[in-house]
PDB file of N, CA, C and O in Angstrom:
ATOM      1  N   MET A  41      55.185 -39.493   9.740  1.00  0.00           N
ATOM      2  CA  MET A  41      53.500 -39.933   8.727  1.00  0.00           C
ATOM      3  C   MET A  41      53.804 -39.063   7.497  1.00  0.00           C
ATOM      4  O   MET A  41      54.394 -38.007   6.903  1.00  0.00           O
ATOM      5  N   PRO A  42      53.754 -40.005   6.521  1.00  0.00           N
ATOM      6  CA  PRO A  42      54.159 -39.660   4.422  1.00  0.00           C
ATOM      7  C   PRO A  42      52.836 -39.146   4.391  1.00  0.00           C
ATOM      8  O   PRO A  42      51.525 -39.347   5.100  1.00  0.00           O
ATOM      9  N   GLY A  43      53.123 -37.644   3.558  1.00  0.00           N
ATOM     10  CA  GLY A  43      52.118 -37.211   3.041  1.00  0.00           C
ATOM     11  C   GLY A  43      51.675 -35.741   4.441  1.00  0.00           C
ATOM     12  O   GLY A  43      50.704 -34.696   4.199  1.00  0.00           O
ATOM     13  N   PHE A  44      52.417 -36.040   5.583  1.00  0.00           N
ATOM     14  CA  PHE A  44      52.129 -34.493   6.040  1.00  0.00           C
ATOM     15  C   PHE A  44      53.018 -33.639   5.802  1.00  0.00           C
ATOM     16  O   PHE A  44      53.995 -33.611   5.706  1.00  0.00           O
ATOM     17  N   ALA A  45      52.106 -32.680   5.783  1.00  0.00           N
ATOM     18  CA  ALA A  45      52.284 -31.203   5.041  1.00  0.00           C
ATOM     19  C   ALA A  45      52.831 -30.565   6.768  1.00  0.00           C
ATOM     20  O   ALA A  45      53.059 -28.871   6.704  1.00  0.00           O
ATOM     21  N   GLY A  46      52.496 -30.750   7.831  1.00  0.00           N
ATOM     22  CA  GLY A  46      52.639 -29.702   9.249  1.00  0.00           C
ATOM     23  C   GLY A  46      53.852 -29.708   9.918  1.00  0.00           C
ATOM     24  O   GLY A  46      55.160 -30.421   9.556  1.00  0.00           O
ATOM     25  N   SER A  47      54.896 -29.050  10.751  1.00  0.00           N
ATOM     26  CA  SER A  47      55.826 -28.591  11.375  1.00  0.00           C
ATOM     27  C   SER A  47      55.863 -30.379  12.412  1.00  0.00           C
ATOM     28  O   SER A  47      55.313 -31.111  12.649  1.00  0.00           O
ATOM     29  N   ARG A  48      57.309 -30.496  12.477  1.00  0.00           N
ATOM     30  CA  ARG A  48      57.018 -31.711  13.473  1.00  0.00           C
ATOM     31  C   ARG A  48      56.318 -31.751  14.819  1.00  0.00           C
ATOM     32  O   ARG A  48      55.873 -32.464  15.667  1.00  0.00           O
ATOM     33  N   HIS A  49      56.258 -30.573  15.755  1.00  0.00           N
ATOM     34  CA  HIS A  49      55.713 -30.384  16.750  1.00  0.00           C
ATOM     35  C   HIS A  49      54.507 -30.263  16.447  1.00  0.00           C
ATOM     36  O   HIS A  49      53.514 -30.834  17.494  1.00  0.00           O
ATOM     37  N   GLU A  50      53.517 -30.068  15.075  1.00  0.00           N
ATOM     38  CA  GLU A  50      51.724 -30.010  15.055  1.00  0.00           C
ATOM     39  C   GLU A  50      51.801 -32.056  14.869  1.00  0.00           C
ATOM     40  O   GLU A  50      50.895 -32.225  15.736  1.00  0.00           O
ATOM     41  N   GLN A  51      52.884 -32.681  14.381  1.00  0.00           N
ATOM     42  CA  GLN A  51      52.749 -33.769  13.940  1.00  0.00           C
ATOM     43  C   GLN A  51      52.246 -34.680  15.258  1.00  0.00           C
ATOM     44  O   GLN A  51      52.050 -35.325  16.334  1.00  0.00           O
ATOM     45  N   LEU A  52      53.553 -34.189  16.423  1.00  0.00           N
ATOM     46  CA  LEU A  52      54.065 -34.711  17.531  1.00  0.00           C
ATOM     47  C   LEU A  52      52.750 -34.247  18.796  1.00  0.00           C
ATOM     48  O   LEU A  52      51.917 -35.186  19.075  1.00  0.00           O
ATOM     49  N   GLU A  53      51.854 -33.239  18.627  1.00  0.00           N
ATOM     50  CA  GLU A  53      50.748 -33.132  19.243  1.00  0.00           C
ATOM     51  C   GLU A  53      49.739 -33.429  18.813  1.00  0.00           C
ATOM     52  O   GLU A  53      49.020 -34.388  19.899  1.00  0.00           O
ATOM     53  N   LEU A  54      48.993 -34.023  16.877  1.00  0.00           N
ATOM     54  CA  LEU A  54      48.493 -33.971  16.711  1.00  0.00           C
ATOM     55  C   LEU A  54      47.965 -35.906  17.001  1.00  0.00           C
ATOM     56  O   LEU A  54      47.883 -36.822  17.090  1.00  0.00           O
ATOM     57  N   PHE A  55      49.700 -36.569  17.398  1.00  0.00           N
ATOM     58  CA  PHE A  55      49.957 -37.647  17.045  1.00  0.00           C
ATOM     59  C   PHE A  55      49.366 -38.259  19.175  1.00  0.00           C
ATOM     60  O   PHE A  55      48.473 -38.858  19.493  1.00  0.00           O
ATOM     61  N   ARG A  56      49.846 -37.013  19.671  1.00  0.00           N
ATOM     62  CA  ARG A  56      49.447 -37.537  20.995  1.00  0.00           C
ATOM     63  C   ARG A  56      47.796 -37.466  21.518  1.00  0.00           C
ATOM     64  O   ARG A  56      47.120 -37.814  22.447  1.00  0.00           O
ATOM     65  N   GLU A  57      47.012 -36.525  20.564  1.00  0.00           N
ATOM     66  CA  GLU A  57      45.870 -36.385  20.146  1.00  0.00           C
ATOM     67  C   GLU A  57      45.528 -37.911  20.322  1.00  0.00           C
ATOM     68  O   GLU A  57      43.516 -38.556  20.495  1.00  0.00           O
ATOM     69  N   PHE A  58      45.574 -39.048  19.232  1.00  0.00           N
ATOM     70  CA  PHE A  58      45.032 -39.731  18.491  1.00  0.00           C
ATOM     71  C   PHE A  58      45.488 -40.713  19.649  1.00  0.00           C
ATOM     72  O   PHE A  58      44.489 -41.496  20.483  1.00  0.00           O
ATOM     73  N   ALA A  59      46.816 -40.813  20.653  1.00  0.00           N
ATOM     74  CA  ALA A  59      46.997 -41.670  21.686  1.00  0.00           C
ATOM     75  C   ALA A  59      45.881 -41.715  22.586  1.00  0.00           C
ATOM     76  O   ALA A  59      45.673 -42.419  23.452  1.00  0.00           O
ATOM     77  N   GLU A  60      45.990 -40.387  22.766  1.00  0.00           N
ATOM     78  CA  GLU A  60      44.864 -40.307  24.342  1.00  0.00           C
ATOM     79  C   GLU A  60      43.834 -40.434  24.056  1.00  0.00           C
ATOM     80  O   GLU A  60      43.118 -41.852  25.080  1.00  0.00           O
ATOM     81  N   ASP A  61      43.494 -41.170  22.900  1.00  0.00           N
ATOM     82  CA  ASP A  61      42.172 -41.342  22.417  1.00  0.00           C
ATOM     83  C   ASP A  61      41.568 -41.839  21.687  1.00  0.00           C
ATOM     84  O   ASP A  61      40.710 -43.017  22.803  1.00  0.00           O
ATOM     85  N   PHE A  62      42.843 -42.971  21.570  1.00  0.00           N
ATOM     86  CA  PHE A  62      43.390 -44.717  21.390  1.00  0.00           C
ATOM     87  C   PHE A  62      43.156 -45.446  23.103  1.00  0.00           C
ATOM     88  O   PHE A  62      42.378 -45.656  23.504  1.00  0.00           O
ATOM     89  N   ASN A  63      44.134 -44.961  23.562  1.00  0.00           N
ATOM     90  CA  ASN A  63      44.279 -45.795  25.159  1.00  0.00           C
ATOM     91  C   ASN A  63      42.381 -44.936  26.124  1.00  0.00           C
ATOM     92  O   ASN A  63      42.493 -45.678  27.118  1.00  0.00           O
ATOM     93  N   THR A  64      41.842 -44.312  25.889  1.00  0.00           N
ATOM     94  CA  THR A  64      40.478 -43.549  26.405  1.00  0.00           C
ATOM     95  C   THR A  64      39.466 -44.459  26.089  1.00  0.00           C
ATOM     96  O   THR A  64      38.395 -44.456  25.690  1.00  0.00           O
ATOM     97  N   VAL A  65      39.286 -44.963  24.957  1.00  0.00           N
ATOM     98  CA  VAL A  65      38.570 -46.122  24.003  1.00  0.00           C
ATOM     99  C   VAL A  65      37.588 -44.584  23.303  1.00  0.00           C
ATOM    100  O   VAL A  65      36.369 -44.605  24.103  1.00  0.00           O
ATOM    101  N   THR A  66      37.991 -43.470  23.326  1.00  0.00           N
ATOM    102  CA  THR A  66      37.428 -42.147  22.812  1.00  0.00           C
ATOM    103  C   THR A  66      37.409 -41.648  21.789  1.00  0.00           C
ATOM    104  O   THR A  66      37.195 -41.278  21.112  1.00  0.00           O
ATOM    105  N   MET A  67      37.465 -42.793  20.642  1.00  0.00           N
ATOM    106  CA  MET A  67      37.387 -42.914  19.414  1.00  0.00           C
ATOM    107  C   MET A  67      36.349 -42.508  18.740  1.00  0.00           C
ATOM    108  O   MET A  67      35.246 -42.537  19.092  1.00  0.00           O
ATOM    109  N   PRO A  68      36.201 -41.282  17.630  1.00  0.00           N
ATOM    110  CA  PRO A  68      35.138 -40.044  16.809  1.00  0.00           C
ATOM    111  C   PRO A  68      34.538 -41.429  15.981  1.00  0.00           C
ATOM    112  O   PRO A  68      33.456 -41.242  15.904  1.00  0.00           O
ATOM    113  N   HIS A  69      35.371 -42.153  15.803  1.00  0.00           N
ATOM    114  CA  HIS A  69      34.164 -43.191  14.694  1.00  0.00           C
ATOM    115  C   HIS A  69      34.155 -45.012  14.874  1.00  0.00           C
ATOM    116  O   HIS A  69      35.301 -44.960  15.146  1.00  0.00           O
ATOM    117  N   GLU A  70      33.387 -45.550  14.901  1.00  0.00           N
ATOM    118  CA  GLU A  70      33.916 -46.992  15.091  1.00  0.00           C
ATOM    119  C   GLU A  70      35.152 -47.683  14.279  1.00  0.00           C
ATOM    120  O   GLU A  70      35.190 -48.807  14.391  1.00  0.00           O
ATOM    121  N   LYS A  71      34.978 -47.233  12.706  1.00  0.00           N
ATOM    122  CA  LYS A  71      36.081 -47.218  11.775  1.00  0.00           C
ATOM    123  C   LYS A  71      37.721 -47.740  12.915  1.00  0.00           C
ATOM    124  O   LYS A  71      38.373 -48.809  12.775  1.00  0.00           O
ATOM    125  N   TYR A  72      37.587 -47.037  14.008  1.00  0.00           N
ATOM    126  CA  TYR A  72      39.122 -46.774  14.675  1.00  0.00           C
ATOM    127  C   TYR A  72      39.525 -47.878  15.079  1.00  0.00           C
ATOM    128  O   TYR A  72      40.465 -47.898  16.026  1.00  0.00           O
ATOM    129  N   TYR A  73      38.035 -48.661  15.967  1.00  0.00           N
ATOM    130  CA  TYR A  73      38.284 -49.861  17.129  1.00  0.00           C
ATOM    131  C   TYR A  73      38.653 -50.566  15.979  1.00  0.00           C
ATOM    132  O   TYR A  73      39.394 -52.538  16.833  1.00  0.00           O
ATOM    133  N   ASP A  74      37.814 -51.619  14.756  1.00  0.00           N
ATOM    134  CA  ASP A  74      38.475 -52.598  14.091  1.00  0.00           C
ATOM    135  C   ASP A  74      38.042 -51.876  12.801  1.00  0.00           C
ATOM    136  O   ASP A  74      37.427 -52.259  12.089  1.00  0.00           O
ATOM    137  N   LEU A  75      39.415 -51.412  12.347  1.00  0.00           N
ATOM    138  CA  LEU A  75      39.268 -51.442  10.677  1.00  0.00           C
ATOM    139  C   LEU A  75      39.087 -51.846  10.335  1.00  0.00           C
ATOM    140  O   LEU A  75      38.771 -51.950   8.691  1.00  0.00           O
ATOM    141  N   GLU A  76      39.829 -52.922   9.935  1.00  0.00           N
ATOM    142  CA  GLU A  76      39.348 -54.247   8.976  1.00  0.00           C
ATOM    143  C   GLU A  76      37.928 -54.761   9.103  1.00  0.00           C
ATOM    144  O   GLU A  76      37.413 -54.850   7.798  1.00  0.00           O
ATOM    145  N   LYS A  77      37.504 -54.790  10.233  1.00  0.00           N
ATOM    146  CA  LYS A  77      35.881 -54.754   9.767  1.00  0.00           C
ATOM    147  C   LYS A  77      34.926 -53.474   9.158  1.00  0.00           C
ATOM    148  O   LYS A  77      34.406 -54.282   8.276  1.00  0.00           O
ATOM    149  N   TRP A  78      35.358 -52.404   9.577  1.00  0.00           N
ATOM    150  CA  TRP A  78      34.790 -51.066   8.754  1.00  0.00           C
ATOM    151  C   TRP A  78      35.278 -51.636   7.557  1.00  0.00           C
ATOM    152  O   TRP A  78      34.723 -51.528   6.180  1.00  0.00           O
ATOM    153  N   GLU A  79      36.280 -51.747   6.978  1.00  0.00           N
ATOM    154  CA  GLU A  79      36.623 -51.833   5.217  1.00  0.00           C
ATOM    155  C   GLU A  79      35.900 -52.612   4.746  1.00  0.00           C
ATOM    156  O   GLU A  79      35.584 -52.732   3.377  1.00  0.00           O
ATOM    157  N   MET A  80      35.561 -54.311   5.353  1.00  0.00           N
ATOM    158  CA  MET A  80      34.904 -55.017   5.363  1.00  0.00           C
ATOM    159  C   MET A  80      33.747 -54.514   5.034  1.00  0.00           C
ATOM    160  O   MET A  80      33.018 -54.741   4.014  1.00  0.00           O
ATOM    161  N   GLN A  81      32.538 -54.603   5.818  1.00  0.00           N
ATOM    162  CA  GLN A  81      31.383 -53.444   5.532  1.00  0.00           C
ATOM    163  C   GLN A  81      31.565 -52.564   4.649  1.00  0.00           C
ATOM    164  O   GLN A  81      30.181 -52.661   3.999  1.00  0.00           O
ATOM    165  N   GLU A  82      32.500 -51.293   4.685  1.00  0.00           N
ATOM    166  CA  GLU A  82      32.346 -50.865   3.586  1.00  0.00           C
ATOM    167  C   GLU A  82      32.593 -51.029   2.275  1.00  0.00           C
ATOM    168  O   GLU A  82      31.465 -50.949   1.433  1.00  0.00           O
ATOM    169  N   TYR A  83      33.222 -51.905   2.177  1.00  0.00           N
ATOM    170  CA  TYR A  83      33.433 -52.734   0.522  1.00  0.00           C
ATOM    171  C   TYR A  83      31.810 -53.753   0.474  1.00  0.00           C
ATOM    172  O   TYR A  83      31.364 -53.636  -0.708  1.00  0.00           O
ATOM    173  N   GLU A  84      31.410 -54.229   1.730  1.00  0.00           N
ATOM    174  CA  GLU A  84      30.220 -55.135   0.912  1.00  0.00           C
ATOM    175  C   GLU A  84      28.763 -54.015   1.168  1.00  0.00           C
ATOM    176  O   GLU A  84      27.800 -54.061  -0.466  1.00  0.00           O
ATOM    177  N   ARG A  85      28.851 -52.829   1.142  1.00  0.00           N
ATOM    178  CA  ARG A  85      27.839 -51.853   1.353  1.00  0.00           C
ATOM    179  C   ARG A  85      27.814 -51.133  -0.191  1.00  0.00           C
ATOM    180  O   ARG A  85      27.240 -51.144  -0.820  1.00  0.00           O
ATOM    181  N   LYS A  86      28.920 -50.768  -0.798  1.00  0.00           N
ATOM    182  CA  LYS A  86      29.791 -50.237  -1.900  1.00  0.00           C
ATOM    183  C   LYS A  86      28.880 -51.567  -2.859  1.00  0.00           C
ATOM    184  O   LYS A  86      28.550 -51.127  -4.284  1.00  0.00           O
ATOM    185  N   LYS A  87      29.656 -52.430  -2.416  1.00  0.00           N
ATOM    186  CA  LYS A  87      29.354 -54.090  -3.316  1.00  0.00           C
ATOM    187  C   LYS A  87      27.503 -53.634  -4.134  1.00  0.00           C
ATOM    188  O   LYS A  87      26.870 -54.422  -4.870  1.00  0.00           O
ATOM    189  N   ARG A  88      26.884 -54.080  -2.514  1.00  0.00           N
ATOM    190  CA  ARG A  88      25.704 -53.669  -2.728  1.00  0.00           C
ATOM    191  C   ARG A  88      25.133 -51.730  -3.430  1.00  0.00           C
ATOM    192  O   ARG A  88      23.883 -52.344  -3.746  1.00  0.00           O
ATOM    193  N   GLY A  89      26.088 -51.125  -4.134  1.00  0.00           N
ATOM    194  CA  GLY A  89      24.996 -49.953  -4.317  1.00  0.00           C
ATOM    195  C   GLY A  89      24.637 -48.962  -3.246  1.00  0.00           C
ATOM    196  O   GLY A  89      24.242 -48.088  -3.637  1.00  0.00           O
ATOM    197  N   GLU A  90      25.228 -49.610  -2.101  1.00  0.00           N
ATOM    198  CA  GLU A  90      24.637 -48.313  -1.572  1.00  0.00           C
ATOM    199  C   GLU A  90      25.606 -46.799  -1.378  1.00  0.00           C
ATOM    200  O   GLU A  90      26.521 -46.804  -1.712  1.00  0.00           O
ATOM    201  N   ALA A  91      25.010 -45.975  -0.991  1.00  0.00           N
ATOM    202  CA  ALA A  91      25.702 -44.423  -1.252  1.00  0.00           C
ATOM    203  C   ALA A  91      26.542 -44.256   0.167  1.00  0.00           C
ATOM    204  O   ALA A  91      25.872 -45.589   1.192  1.00  0.00           O
ATOM    205  N   SER A  92      27.291 -44.170   0.422  1.00  0.00           N
ATOM    206  CA  SER A  92      28.598 -43.874   1.216  1.00  0.00           C
ATOM    207  C   SER A  92      28.294 -42.478   1.495  1.00  0.00           C
ATOM    208  O   SER A  92      29.193 -41.676   2.268  1.00  0.00           O
ATOM    209  N   ASN A  93      27.383 -41.186   1.694  1.00  0.00           N
ATOM    210  CA  ASN A  93      26.505 -39.994   1.564  1.00  0.00           C
ATOM    211  C   ASN A  93      26.780 -39.581   3.435  1.00  0.00           C
ATOM    212  O   ASN A  93      26.668 -38.482   3.873  1.00  0.00           O
ATOM    213  N   GLY A  94      26.400 -40.814   3.977  1.00  0.00           N
ATOM    214  CA  GLY A  94      25.551 -39.885   5.052  1.00  0.00           C
ATOM    215  C   GLY A  94      24.519 -39.496   5.277  1.00  0.00           C
ATOM    216  O   GLY A  94      23.967 -38.931   6.186  1.00  0.00           O
ATOM    217  N   GLY A  95      23.579 -40.130   4.476  1.00  0.00           N
ATOM    218  CA  GLY A  95      21.980 -39.215   4.151  1.00  0.00           C
ATOM    219  C   GLY A  95      21.866 -38.139   3.574  1.00  0.00           C
ATOM    220  O   GLY A  95      20.718 -37.324   3.723  1.00  0.00           O
ATOM    221  N   VAL A  96      23.225 -37.758   2.852  1.00  0.00           N
ATOM    222  CA  VAL A  96      22.806 -35.853   2.634  1.00  0.00           C
ATOM    223  C   VAL A  96      22.398 -36.876   0.828  1.00  0.00           C
ATOM    224  O   VAL A  96      23.084 -37.440   0.387  1.00  0.00           O
ATOM    225  N   ARG A  97      21.599 -35.671   1.345  1.00  0.00           N
ATOM    226  CA  ARG A  97      20.941 -35.429  -0.704  1.00  0.00           C
ATOM    227  C   ARG A  97      22.154 -34.782  -1.499  1.00  0.00           C
ATOM    228  O   ARG A  97      22.182 -33.805  -1.352  1.00  0.00           O
ATOM    229  N   THR A  98      21.376 -35.682  -3.203  1.00  0.00           N
ATOM    230  CA  THR A  98      22.461 -35.475  -3.905  1.00  0.00           C
ATOM    231  C   THR A  98      21.635 -35.524  -4.769  1.00  0.00           C
ATOM    232  O   THR A  98      22.151 -34.529  -6.242  1.00  0.00           O
ATOM    233  N   THR A  99      20.663 -36.149  -4.931  1.00  0.00           N
ATOM    234  CA  THR A  99      20.206 -35.647  -6.266  1.00  0.00           C
ATOM    235  C   THR A  99      18.561 -34.579  -5.356  1.00  0.00           C
ATOM    236  O   THR A  99      18.351 -35.356  -4.485  1.00  0.00           O
ATOM    237  N   PHE A 100      18.018 -34.212  -5.816  1.00  0.00           N
ATOM    238  CA  PHE A 100      16.965 -33.034  -6.633  1.00  0.00           C
ATOM    239  C   PHE A 100      15.966 -33.239  -7.292  1.00  0.00           C
ATOM    240  O   PHE A 100      15.316 -32.305  -7.329  1.00  0.00           O
ATOM    241  N   ASP A 101      14.929 -35.108  -7.366  1.00  0.00           N
ATOM    242  CA  ASP A 101      14.348 -34.845  -7.940  1.00  0.00           C
ATOM    243  C   ASP A 101      12.736 -34.878  -6.669  1.00  0.00           C
ATOM    244  O   ASP A 101      12.528 -36.381  -7.128  1.00  0.00           O
ATOM    245  N   ASP A 102      12.421 -33.774  -6.861  1.00  0.00           N
ATOM    246  CA  ASP A 102      10.823 -33.705  -5.435  1.00  0.00           C
ATOM    247  C   ASP A 102       9.565 -34.056  -6.083  1.00  0.00           C
ATOM    248  O   ASP A 102       9.789 -35.543  -5.802  1.00  0.00           O
ATOM    249  N   GLU A 103      10.192 -34.535  -7.922  1.00  0.00           N
ATOM    250  CA  GLU A 103       8.736 -34.667  -8.260  1.00  0.00           C
ATOM    251  C   GLU A 103       8.271 -36.586  -8.254  1.00  0.00           C
ATOM    252  O   GLU A 103       7.764 -37.150  -8.225  1.00  0.00           O
ATOM    253  N   ARG A 104       9.565 -37.124  -8.361  1.00  0.00           N
ATOM    254  CA  ARG A 104       9.984 -38.441  -8.251  1.00  0.00           C
ATOM    255  C   ARG A 104       9.863 -39.394  -7.027  1.00  0.00           C
ATOM    256  O   ARG A 104       9.270 -40.095  -6.351  1.00  0.00           O
ATOM    257  N   GLU A 105      10.330 -38.619  -6.347  1.00  0.00           N
ATOM    258  CA  GLU A 105      10.186 -39.265  -4.913  1.00  0.00           C
ATOM    259  C   GLU A 105       8.906 -38.819  -4.319  1.00  0.00           C
ATOM    260  O   GLU A 105       8.581 -40.003  -3.724  1.00  0.00           O
ATOM    261  N   ARG A 106       8.255 -37.439  -4.675  1.00  0.00           N
ATOM    262  CA  ARG A 106       6.836 -37.585  -4.593  1.00  0.00           C
ATOM    263  C   ARG A 106       5.878 -38.777  -4.659  1.00  0.00           C
ATOM    264  O   ARG A 106       4.692 -39.170  -4.104  1.00  0.00           O
ATOM    265  N   GLU A 107       6.065 -38.901  -6.022  1.00  0.00           N
ATOM    266  CA  GLU A 107       5.299 -40.107  -6.491  1.00  0.00           C
ATOM    267  C   GLU A 107       5.359 -41.364  -5.870  1.00  0.00           C
ATOM    268  O   GLU A 107       4.917 -41.694  -5.906  1.00  0.00           O
ATOM    269  N   ALA A 108       6.662 -41.296  -5.553  1.00  0.00           N
ATOM    270  CA  ALA A 108       7.748 -42.745  -4.971  1.00  0.00           C
ATOM    271  C   ALA A 108       6.481 -42.679  -3.664  1.00  0.00           C
ATOM    272  O   ALA A 108       6.330 -44.163  -3.055  1.00  0.00           O
ATOM    273  N   GLU A 109       6.696 -41.661  -3.112  1.00  0.00           N
ATOM    274  CA  GLU A 109       6.344 -42.142  -1.843  1.00  0.00           C
ATOM    275  C   GLU A 109       4.436 -42.464  -1.693  1.00  0.00           C
ATOM    276  O   GLU A 109       4.302 -42.636  -0.796  1.00  0.00           O
ATOM    277  N   MET A 110       3.826 -41.620  -2.590  1.00  0.00           N
ATOM    278  CA  MET A 110       2.391 -41.064  -2.434  1.00  0.00           C
ATOM    279  C   MET A 110       2.036 -43.087  -3.017  1.00  0.00           C
ATOM    280  O   MET A 110       1.271 -43.921  -2.565  1.00  0.00           O
ATOM    281  N   ARG A 111       3.240 -43.911  -3.933  1.00  0.00           N
ATOM    282  CA  ARG A 111       3.166 -44.969  -4.480  1.00  0.00           C
ATOM    283  C   ARG A 111       2.785 -46.276  -3.388  1.00  0.00           C
ATOM    284  O   ARG A 111       1.820 -47.386  -3.150  1.00  0.00           O
ATOM    285  N   ARG A 112       4.315 -45.768  -2.144  1.00  0.00           N
ATOM    286  CA  ARG A 112       4.407 -46.511  -1.010  1.00  0.00           C
ATOM    287  C   ARG A 112       3.082 -46.529  -0.265  1.00  0.00           C
ATOM    288  O   ARG A 112       2.624 -47.264   0.125  1.00  0.00           O
ATOM    289  N   GLU A 113       2.483 -45.298   0.034  1.00  0.00           N
ATOM    290  CA  GLU A 113       1.736 -45.465   1.204  1.00  0.00           C
ATOM    291  C   GLU A 113      -0.040 -45.871   0.285  1.00  0.00           C
ATOM    292  O   GLU A 113      -0.680 -46.609   1.400  1.00  0.00           O
ATOM    293  N   ARG A 114      -0.207 -45.967  -0.948  1.00  0.00           N
ATOM    294  CA  ARG A 114      -0.894 -46.505  -0.981  1.00  0.00           C
ATOM    295  C   ARG A 114      -0.997 -47.921  -1.187  1.00  0.00           C
ATOM    296  O   ARG A 114      -2.282 -48.483  -1.292  1.00  0.00           O
ATOM    297  N   ASP A 115       0.350 -48.170  -1.724  1.00  0.00           N
ATOM    298  CA  ASP A 115       0.533 -50.052  -0.918  1.00  0.00           C
ATOM    299  C   ASP A 115       0.227 -50.691   0.219  1.00  0.00           C
ATOM    300  O   ASP A 115      -0.528 -51.627   0.308  1.00  0.00           O
ATOM    301  N   ALA A 116       1.407 -49.851   0.676  1.00  0.00           N
ATOM    302  CA  ALA A 116       0.439 -49.757   2.577  1.00  0.00           C
ATOM    303  C   ALA A 116      -0.881 -49.797   2.965  1.00  0.00           C
ATOM    304  O   ALA A 116      -1.442 -51.024   3.271  1.00  0.00           O
ATOM    305  N   ARG A 117      -1.919 -48.594   2.618  1.00  0.00           N
ATOM    306  CA  ARG A 117      -2.942 -48.310   2.396  1.00  0.00           C
ATOM    307  C   ARG A 117      -3.777 -50.231   1.771  1.00  0.00           C
ATOM    308  O   ARG A 117      -4.861 -50.575   2.429  1.00  0.00           O
ATOM    309  N   ASP A 118      -3.439 -50.183  -0.171  1.00  0.00           N
ATOM    310  CA  ASP A 118      -4.157 -51.595  -0.163  1.00  0.00           C
ATOM    311  C   ASP A 118      -3.711 -52.769   0.168  1.00  0.00           C
ATOM    312  O   ASP A 118      -4.456 -53.791   0.728  1.00  0.00           O
ATOM    313  N   ARG A 119      -2.854 -53.020   1.065  1.00  0.00           N
ATOM    314  CA  ARG A 119      -2.473 -54.112   1.886  1.00  0.00           C
ATOM    315  C   ARG A 119      -3.403 -54.585   3.057  1.00  0.00           C
ATOM    316  O   ARG A 119      -3.677 -55.088   3.443  1.00  0.00           O
ATOM    317  N   ALA A 120      -3.186 -52.964   3.507  1.00  0.00           N
ATOM    318  CA  ALA A 120      -4.371 -53.029   5.331  1.00  0.00           C
ATOM    319  C   ALA A 120      -5.808 -53.337   5.335  1.00  0.00           C
ATOM    320  O   ALA A 120      -6.451 -54.115   5.690  1.00  0.00           O
ATOM    321  N   ALA A 121      -6.388 -52.841   3.647  1.00  0.00           N
ATOM    322  CA  ALA A 121      -7.482 -53.154   3.278  1.00  0.00           C
ATOM    323  C   ALA A 121      -7.627 -54.591   3.294  1.00  0.00           C
ATOM    324  O   ALA A 121      -7.394 -55.356   2.981  1.00  0.00           O
TER     325      ALA A 121
END
């Protein structure tokens, strides 16, 4: 593996672990099953401008978020009435 800084033994152990996961279909993420499909989905998502942070907040503007929440609730209430 290019760029791997560990020992040969460690590299073989990591590969064995990967091979076991692959052969038993227990990969930790869906991208490992169809990498091309996953890369295309990531490309499309990034093109749409969606964040890839997995739902982790990176901005903390509570006032703006609260105003938007209140506006959504008010709009929903107006539509229901």
